Amino acid sequence: MIIMSVKPFSLKSFREYLSEGKIMASYCPSCKKVHLPPRPICPNCMGKTNKWRELKGEGIIKAYTTIHVPLTKMMSQSPYTVGVIEFDEGGRISGLITNARETDRDLIDLRVKAQIVKEGEEIKLCFKIIS
Amino acid sequence: MNLSRDVALIGAGMTRFHNKIHADKTSREIFLEATLEAINSVDKNFEFKDIEALFLGTFSGDSFENQAHMAALMADWLGINPKPAIRIEDACASSGVAISMGAMAIASGLYDIVMVGGVEKMTSLDTNKVTDTLAMAADNLFEVSAGFTFPGLYASIATAHFAKHGSRWDQLAAVSIKNHYNGSLNPKAHFQTSVLDVAKKMGESRGLTFKDEMEFLRSPLNPVVAYPLRLFDCCPISDGAAVVILAEAKKAKRFTDTPIFLKGLGQASDTMCLSNREDLTSLKGTKIAAQQAYKMAGVKPKDIDLAVVHDCFTIAEILATEDLGFFPKGEGGVAAEEGRTAINGDKPVNPDGGLKAKGHPVGATGAAMAYEMFKQLRGEAGKHQIADAEIGLSHNVGASGATVTVQIYGK
Ligand SMILES: [Zn+2]
């Protein structure tokens, strides 16, 4: 009998999955809600979110901004665009939008596809506009 | 819920908020300045030794001045040892929360008189380092790592608000113009110049003329910080301190014939990450904290004669006026544009210039709001006095809304 190894609900596991190319959220079976970042307790019902759910990696932009006064570590990329992304399965996260550096069009509701980007030790979720 | 003993303000003091005048001082000296003014403002019989405890709101002396353990440091420099000193850190809402903590300490019966204050010395770091430090109030793992700055979070709220409610940048500009005008009436404000006068001054030195404020605000002289927020949509980086003295209501009469009473208070928490909020165009914490405060005070939004709200960015004032129930959701921008929140409007908001013009030394802001309530309700606000103000509301927000306090004051 093969027992699939399931990682514990931790941020370490989230990063490990990302490095394997998987965007994993936690799922609350009683609320039928997906939570990002994954967490062991559902903030909606306080119940245990006992399932991982893999997301396909596509969604829409719910809010965004183009930052001209950047964080020190982002100085070389300025101006850059960041946004709040809602995945098709539910669950939202913030991320860099890589192909909208300076744009005059409204980005709300545009479709994006996730990109997993490695920067040294860091692993980040970024997004590319596909619509 | 009610407090088991009533609480009153008997004194208040603040330094001017500014980016230069405190350059040669450290936070302990700035705080002492505000404290001495607060003590001198008590009408009668007050002595320094009457203070039984200090509640200090401060955000990040750790980063700005390499100094932690700030409450003990302030108590030491005020000479009030061995009275207990408690530091409260809830980002930009630090001293708003400190006021609630001070009030609760009195209500509990433990103390009769406490001092509550806030201080921040921000200008010891350059703008980029300040940007990094302020971003610490957001979720480091899931917002800052993505590249979000603090203005960036509110800018995102703005794009979502524009899309959902049809609000426009012109309405943000209306908030800025109003608050700069109000600041010009407030000797404690960081900026005491109207946008029109700034436009004239900056235009003259560059050989440019602007037909009105809006033309100036749309020009490159008002650069984008985080789209759609421009420089004049953002509060400045300021140093400053503010202090209020709270007393049990019956004891308060010993010190003044005109105490100002804390009628209601509320506080709520929300998700650290903006992305985890169901509605990105509203601060749920504001709604919940306001409901608590209104209920305790037995008043409704329509009863509020003036409000000081947390306008760290112009969009934040629009959100606040909606979430506090002054205007229906989505109509805060229109109300600002129509002048309803002006000093002579039907719902004056931030007559002191708000964070936008008065300045926002992070940890001092909540206490400075209480200072403004004390002055307004006693009719001592000078040029920016709201006539016949009876009931006032203050609203202090930590970061993008993870902490919110609302306090209601009355005569
Ligand atoms: Zn649940």
XYZ file of C-alpha atoms and ligand atoms in Angstrom:
543
model
C 0.000 0.000 0.000
C 1.352 3.414 -0.988
C 0.857 6.229 1.473
C 1.073 9.623 -0.211
C 3.110 11.982 1.897
C 0.987 14.970 2.799
C 2.829 17.983 4.085
C 1.666 19.686 7.293
C -0.168 23.015 6.987
C 2.767 25.324 7.378
C 4.309 28.203 5.513
C 7.388 26.035 5.021
C 5.230 23.491 3.193
C 3.676 26.283 1.101
C 7.165 27.354 -0.026
C 8.242 23.762 -0.632
C 5.205 23.158 -2.829
C 5.935 26.390 -4.702
C 9.463 25.233 -5.397
C 7.888 22.054 -6.856
C 5.759 24.283 -9.102
C 2.536 23.850 -7.128
C 0.366 26.629 -5.711
C -1.255 24.993 -2.711
C -4.012 26.618 -0.646
C -5.782 25.289 2.419
C -9.411 24.281 2.061
C -12.164 24.360 4.665
C -14.660 21.582 3.929
C -17.440 23.115 6.025
C -17.234 26.630 4.495
C -16.140 25.282 1.105
C -13.583 28.092 1.092
C -10.036 28.236 -0.159
C -7.535 30.194 1.942
C -4.281 31.791 0.918
C -1.767 31.808 2.446
C -2.671 28.298 3.673
C -3.499 28.186 7.357
C -4.404 25.450 9.824
C -7.535 27.190 11.148
C -10.297 28.536 8.930
C -10.697 32.268 9.671
C -14.310 31.966 8.603
C -15.597 29.214 10.939
C -12.608 28.588 13.270
C -12.719 24.963 12.182
C -9.722 22.952 11.077
C -8.893 23.443 7.430
C -7.815 19.872 6.919
C -7.268 19.746 3.180
C -4.707 21.082 0.761
C -6.076 22.266 -2.540
C -3.893 22.772 -5.574
C -4.797 25.869 -7.589
C -4.555 25.948 -11.368
C -2.784 29.305 -11.183
C -5.171 31.572 -13.064
C -7.312 34.372 -11.756
C -8.207 38.044 -11.983
C -6.831 41.336 -10.668
C -9.044 42.748 -7.888
C -6.879 45.789 -7.018
C -3.534 47.140 -8.175
C -1.080 50.003 -8.103
C 2.065 51.053 -9.885
C 4.685 51.960 -7.309
C 7.036 54.847 -8.080
C 8.508 55.286 -4.575
C 9.681 51.726 -3.991
C 11.011 49.656 -1.158
C 14.806 49.839 -0.992
C 15.164 46.241 -2.166
C 12.964 46.931 -5.216
C 14.748 50.132 -6.251
C 16.192 48.695 -9.468
C 12.755 47.528 -10.681
C 10.897 50.810 -10.050
C 8.321 51.656 -11.240
C 6.644 48.288 -10.812
C 3.046 47.112 -10.568
C 1.656 45.003 -7.743
C -1.854 43.778 -7.237
C -4.327 41.681 -5.309
C -5.127 38.549 -7.300
C -8.170 36.305 -6.856
C -7.695 32.769 -8.094
C -10.491 31.094 -10.060
C -10.920 28.504 -7.273
C -11.083 31.289 -4.623
C -8.319 32.518 -2.352
C -6.458 35.756 -2.852
C -2.859 36.837 -2.635
C -0.691 39.872 -3.383
C 1.892 39.678 -6.112
C 4.048 41.497 -8.601
C 2.416 41.907 -12.023
C 5.361 41.387 -14.316
C 4.095 42.673 -17.669
C 2.432 45.936 -16.636
C 5.269 48.183 -15.568
C 3.744 51.503 -16.528
C 0.295 51.323 -17.906
C -2.543 53.704 -18.537
C -5.232 51.077 -18.791
C -7.375 49.985 -15.872
C -6.163 46.550 -14.794
C -9.135 45.601 -12.598
C -10.724 42.275 -13.621
C -7.981 41.480 -16.165
C -6.996 37.805 -16.255
C -3.603 36.752 -14.974
C -1.522 33.599 -14.870
C 0.770 32.854 -11.939
C 4.517 32.601 -12.376
C 6.702 31.072 -9.694
C 9.883 33.123 -9.514
C 13.051 32.161 -7.639
C 15.297 34.982 -6.458
C 18.226 33.458 -4.604
C 16.800 31.866 -1.466
C 13.445 33.582 -1.958
C 10.570 32.069 -3.896
C 7.791 34.378 -5.000
C 4.439 34.212 -6.687
C 4.244 36.734 -9.520
C 1.566 37.224 -12.161
C 1.388 37.888 -15.874
C -1.613 39.546 -17.521
C -3.006 37.212 -20.180
C -6.067 39.178 -21.307
C -20.988 47.636 27.043
C -20.124 50.603 29.200
C -17.091 51.611 31.218
C -17.658 50.918 34.898
C -16.305 54.354 35.797
C -16.611 57.383 33.513
C -13.471 58.935 32.071
C -12.722 62.569 31.223
C -9.983 64.537 29.502
C -8.619 67.296 31.710
C -5.605 68.434 29.728
C -3.955 68.117 26.340
C -0.765 69.223 24.647
C 1.035 68.647 21.401
C 4.110 69.845 19.593
C 3.787 71.173 16.114
C 4.186 68.227 13.739
C 7.047 68.963 11.362
C 9.936 67.531 9.359
C 12.539 70.168 10.297
C 11.851 72.018 13.538
C 12.540 68.937 15.672
C 15.653 67.960 13.709
C 18.022 68.555 16.628
C 15.822 66.796 19.206
C 15.339 63.138 20.042
C 11.938 61.600 20.734
C 12.335 61.973 24.504
C 12.758 65.749 24.133
C 9.834 66.058 21.709
C 7.643 64.036 24.074
C 8.644 66.168 27.052
C 7.622 69.289 25.131
C 4.106 67.928 24.507
C 3.849 66.726 28.112
C 4.692 70.116 29.596
C 2.053 71.747 27.408
C -0.517 69.151 28.500
C 0.247 69.699 32.164
C 0.088 73.482 31.799
C -3.269 73.138 30.025
C -4.951 71.690 33.141
C -7.038 74.537 34.586
C -6.292 74.157 38.299
C -4.789 72.190 41.197
C -2.797 69.832 38.989
C 0.636 68.589 39.896
C 2.965 66.388 37.904
C 2.972 63.829 40.699
C -0.801 63.317 40.306
C -0.034 61.145 37.259
C -0.327 57.492 38.280
C 0.707 55.788 35.037
C 1.871 56.501 31.502
C 0.421 54.772 28.436
C 2.651 55.488 25.451
C 1.793 54.792 21.835
C 4.826 54.619 19.595
C 5.464 52.660 16.436
C 9.100 52.152 15.711
C 11.685 53.966 17.769
C 13.405 50.616 17.289
C 13.984 51.374 13.618
C 13.888 55.191 13.557
C 16.221 55.761 16.512
C 17.587 52.333 17.456
C 15.613 52.727 20.646
C 13.184 50.217 22.144
C 11.715 50.242 25.683
C 10.324 53.674 24.893
C 7.708 53.968 27.668
C 10.267 53.476 30.429
C 12.563 55.961 28.717
C 9.832 58.602 28.554
C 8.805 58.035 32.197
C 12.440 58.430 33.204
C 12.857 61.677 31.284
C 9.566 63.063 32.583
C 10.785 62.308 36.092
C 7.705 60.253 36.980
C 9.537 57.113 38.152
C 8.495 54.779 39.751
C 5.056 55.185 38.126
C 4.359 52.348 35.683
C 4.906 53.066 31.988
C 3.415 50.894 29.253
C 4.312 50.976 25.574
C 1.592 50.164 23.043
C 2.527 49.371 19.448
C -0.310 49.000 16.975
C 1.300 50.695 13.992
C -0.364 54.032 13.137
C -3.107 53.328 15.690
C -0.651 52.992 18.592
C -1.819 55.977 20.593
C -5.485 55.570 19.620
C -5.236 52.190 21.315
C -3.227 53.770 24.175
C -6.177 56.076 24.884
C -8.512 53.110 25.163
C -6.010 51.310 27.424
C -5.659 54.400 29.642
C -9.430 54.781 29.844
C -9.833 51.110 30.751
C -7.194 51.415 33.460
C -9.197 54.250 35.026
C -12.513 52.465 34.534
C -11.076 49.403 36.279
C -10.504 51.453 39.424
C -6.773 50.848 39.418
C -5.886 54.490 38.691
C -7.690 57.832 38.874
C -5.362 59.868 36.694
C -3.219 58.656 33.805
C -1.221 60.252 31.072
C -1.615 58.949 27.520
C 0.625 60.067 24.731
C 2.334 59.221 21.516
C 5.608 60.153 19.907
C 7.564 59.440 16.751
C 10.822 60.841 15.471
C 10.803 59.790 11.813
C 13.130 62.191 10.033
C 16.294 60.589 11.364
C 15.951 58.186 8.394
C 15.817 59.100 4.693
C 12.574 58.662 2.712
C 13.491 55.207 1.387
C 14.329 53.884 4.848
C 11.106 55.419 6.208
C 9.218 53.632 3.398
C 10.837 50.351 4.483
C 10.050 50.983 8.160
C 6.393 51.872 7.525
C 6.040 48.742 5.403
C 6.852 46.707 8.525
C 3.264 47.447 9.623
C 2.000 45.376 6.679
C 2.356 41.587 6.355
C 6.067 41.101 5.746
C 5.732 37.616 4.242
C 2.789 38.185 1.931
C 2.576 41.908 1.132
C 5.983 43.513 1.565
C 7.699 40.543 -0.098
C 5.428 41.057 -3.104
C 6.711 44.634 -3.353
C 3.906 46.490 -1.601
C 4.710 49.754 0.120
C 2.358 51.412 2.565
C 1.137 54.008 0.015
C 0.839 51.081 -2.421
C -1.717 49.322 -0.225
C -3.970 52.385 -0.054
C -3.412 53.026 -3.763
C -4.764 49.517 -4.408
C -7.774 50.277 -2.245
C -8.246 53.355 -4.434
C -8.183 51.430 -7.736
C -10.682 48.937 -6.299
C -12.895 51.796 -5.004
C -12.758 53.572 -8.369
C -13.801 50.371 -10.161
C -16.570 49.373 -7.750
C -18.051 52.743 -6.820
C -17.100 54.971 -9.737
C -15.114 57.355 -7.567
C -12.420 59.426 -9.268
C -8.994 60.879 -8.534
C -10.517 64.415 -8.634
C -12.410 63.477 -5.477
C -9.149 62.478 -3.791
C -7.729 65.844 -4.820
C -10.746 67.557 -3.221
C -9.823 65.919 0.099
C -6.234 67.131 -0.257
C -7.286 70.704 -1.095
C -9.676 70.797 1.874
C -7.182 69.385 4.363
C -4.376 71.685 3.228
C -6.730 74.642 3.619
C -7.649 73.465 7.134
C -3.956 73.032 7.924
C -3.419 76.680 7.013
C -5.670 77.532 9.981
C -3.837 75.285 12.442
C -0.580 76.527 14.030
C 0.302 72.934 15.024
C 0.084 71.616 11.461
C 3.102 70.471 9.463
C 1.790 72.187 6.315
C 0.137 75.555 6.874
C -0.200 76.512 3.228
C -3.215 76.005 0.976
C -2.657 74.030 -2.228
C -3.329 77.221 -4.213
C -0.523 79.028 -2.373
C 1.824 76.047 -2.840
C 0.980 76.094 -6.563
C 1.778 79.822 -6.746
C 5.044 79.470 -4.874
C 6.286 76.396 -6.737
C 5.073 77.852 -10.053
C 6.828 81.191 -9.540
C 10.211 79.620 -8.917
C 9.831 77.601 -12.142
C 8.220 80.266 -14.321
C 4.905 78.375 -14.442
C 1.368 79.529 -13.743
C -1.542 77.286 -12.862
C -5.123 78.383 -13.400
C -6.291 76.549 -10.300
C -5.359 73.889 -7.722
C -6.446 71.034 -9.964
C -4.151 72.066 -12.796
C -1.253 72.137 -10.331
C -2.212 68.780 -8.788
C -2.325 67.187 -12.261
C 1.124 68.573 -13.149
C 4.520 66.848 -12.800
C 5.088 69.022 -9.718
C 2.748 66.556 -8.001
C 4.452 63.273 -8.931
C 2.886 59.830 -8.658
C 3.945 57.949 -5.514
C 1.812 54.854 -6.091
C -0.738 55.135 -8.896
C -3.326 56.698 -8.545
C -1.936 58.403 -5.430
C 0.282 61.400 -6.007
C 2.450 63.279 -3.536
C -0.445 65.510 -2.415
C -2.546 62.409 -1.713
C -0.036 61.219 0.901
C 0.610 62.404 4.429
C 4.108 63.753 4.994
C 6.901 62.298 7.123
C 6.804 64.269 10.373
C 8.267 64.324 13.855
C 6.043 65.119 16.800
C 4.322 64.171 20.016
C 0.907 64.593 21.612
C -0.256 63.996 25.177
C -3.625 63.968 26.945
C -4.381 63.598 30.631
C -7.290 61.347 31.548
C -9.058 61.388 34.903
C -11.912 59.537 36.537
C -14.960 61.736 35.789
C -15.790 62.782 39.367
C -12.146 63.544 40.218
C -11.861 65.500 36.967
C -13.967 68.312 38.478
C -11.154 69.035 40.917
C -8.950 70.076 38.007
C -11.341 71.814 35.630
C -14.914 73.069 35.348
C -15.002 72.027 31.704
C -13.745 68.459 31.339
C -14.415 66.636 28.089
C -15.928 63.197 28.545
C -15.030 60.023 26.705
C -18.556 58.891 25.826
C -17.851 55.851 23.720
C -14.993 53.739 22.495
C -14.574 50.916 20.069
C -11.771 48.848 18.647
C -11.575 46.105 16.057
C -9.020 43.977 14.253
C -9.053 42.791 10.670
C -6.804 40.673 8.471
C -3.192 41.838 8.208
C -3.268 41.260 4.465
C -5.427 43.569 2.444
C -5.838 40.673 -0.004
C -7.741 38.624 2.589
C -10.568 41.156 2.962
C -13.807 40.289 1.275
C -14.480 43.935 0.371
C -11.362 45.824 -0.680
C -13.217 49.148 -0.732
C -14.176 49.304 2.924
C -12.431 48.924 6.295
C -14.503 46.417 8.235
C -12.578 47.363 11.392
C -13.850 50.927 11.076
C -17.453 49.776 10.764
C -17.246 47.481 13.791
C -15.294 49.888 16.024
C -17.735 52.673 15.114
C -20.781 50.533 15.934
C -19.323 49.815 19.376
C -18.530 53.481 20.040
C -21.894 54.773 18.787
C -23.707 52.233 20.949
C -21.746 53.063 24.105
C -22.187 56.804 23.551
C -25.859 56.428 22.627
C -25.444 58.511 19.486
C -25.784 58.027 15.749
C -23.572 59.183 12.861
C -25.912 62.131 12.255
C -25.262 63.396 15.807
C -21.523 63.840 15.244
C -20.666 67.553 14.975
C -17.100 66.995 13.795
C -14.776 64.097 13.139
C -11.045 63.619 12.919
C -10.428 60.596 10.720
C -7.337 58.677 9.677
C -6.493 60.210 6.284
C -2.956 58.853 5.894
C -3.898 58.947 2.210
C -6.767 60.899 0.665
C -8.610 57.690 -0.270
C -8.550 56.717 3.425
C -10.649 59.769 4.342
C -13.230 58.846 1.713
C -13.382 55.287 3.041
C -13.655 56.570 6.622
C -16.538 58.953 5.942
C -18.422 56.065 4.356
C -17.547 53.357 6.885
C -18.298 55.642 9.859
C -21.792 56.046 8.419
C -21.591 59.746 7.533
C -22.361 59.053 3.867
C -23.670 55.990 2.017
C -21.028 53.590 0.624
C -19.577 54.945 -2.579
C -20.650 58.541 -1.897
C -17.712 59.687 0.249
C -15.921 61.107 -2.777
C -18.959 63.036 -3.954
C -19.448 64.447 -0.434
C -15.825 65.663 -0.388
C -16.218 67.244 -3.815
C -19.431 69.006 -2.758
C -17.709 70.535 0.269
C -19.850 68.684 2.788
C -16.759 67.731 4.835
C -15.273 71.238 4.731
C -14.883 73.267 7.897
C -18.189 75.021 7.086
C -19.861 71.921 5.627
C -22.673 69.931 7.224
C -20.224 67.220 8.409
C -16.807 68.789 9.070
C -14.003 66.229 8.790
C -10.403 66.900 9.805
C -10.736 70.614 10.560
C -7.185 70.406 11.956
C -5.828 69.486 8.518
C -5.901 65.735 9.128
C -2.864 63.527 8.761
C -2.551 64.944 5.252
C -1.659 68.497 6.303
C -1.211 68.300 10.075
C 1.323 65.493 9.656
C 1.515 61.892 10.813
C 4.292 61.076 13.269
C 2.889 57.553 13.338
C 2.672 56.826 17.079
C 1.555 60.362 17.979
C -1.481 60.526 15.706
C -4.143 58.956 17.948
C -3.184 61.192 20.870
C -3.158 64.237 18.564
C -6.728 63.353 17.582
C -7.725 63.367 21.273
C -5.932 66.715 21.639
C -8.064 68.100 18.802
C -11.255 66.758 20.428
C -10.302 68.426 23.731
C -9.666 71.790 22.047
C -12.721 71.701 19.756
C -15.241 70.660 22.397
C -13.932 73.318 24.790
C -14.172 75.941 22.039
C -10.406 76.500 22.119
C -9.493 75.429 18.581
C -8.868 78.975 17.335
C -9.148 79.616 13.604
C -10.300 76.109 12.782
C -12.958 75.978 15.531
C -16.238 74.285 14.564
C -19.001 76.477 16.005
C -21.067 74.907 18.806
C -19.301 71.539 18.628
C -20.913 69.246 21.227
C -20.057 65.727 20.067
C -16.866 64.707 18.289
C -15.512 61.459 16.880
C -11.926 60.336 16.376
C -10.886 57.457 14.127
C -7.381 55.993 14.155
C -6.241 53.193 11.820
C -3.242 50.869 12.047
C -1.611 50.206 8.673
C -4.152 49.185 6.011
C -6.882 48.533 8.597
C -5.769 45.575 10.725
C -6.313 47.763 13.813
C -8.975 50.455 14.124
C -10.051 52.535 17.108
C -13.007 54.905 17.284
C -13.626 57.242 20.199
C -16.567 59.557 20.800
C -16.219 62.610 23.026
C -18.780 64.997 24.483
C -19.136 67.852 26.939
Zn -14.454 27.315 7.576
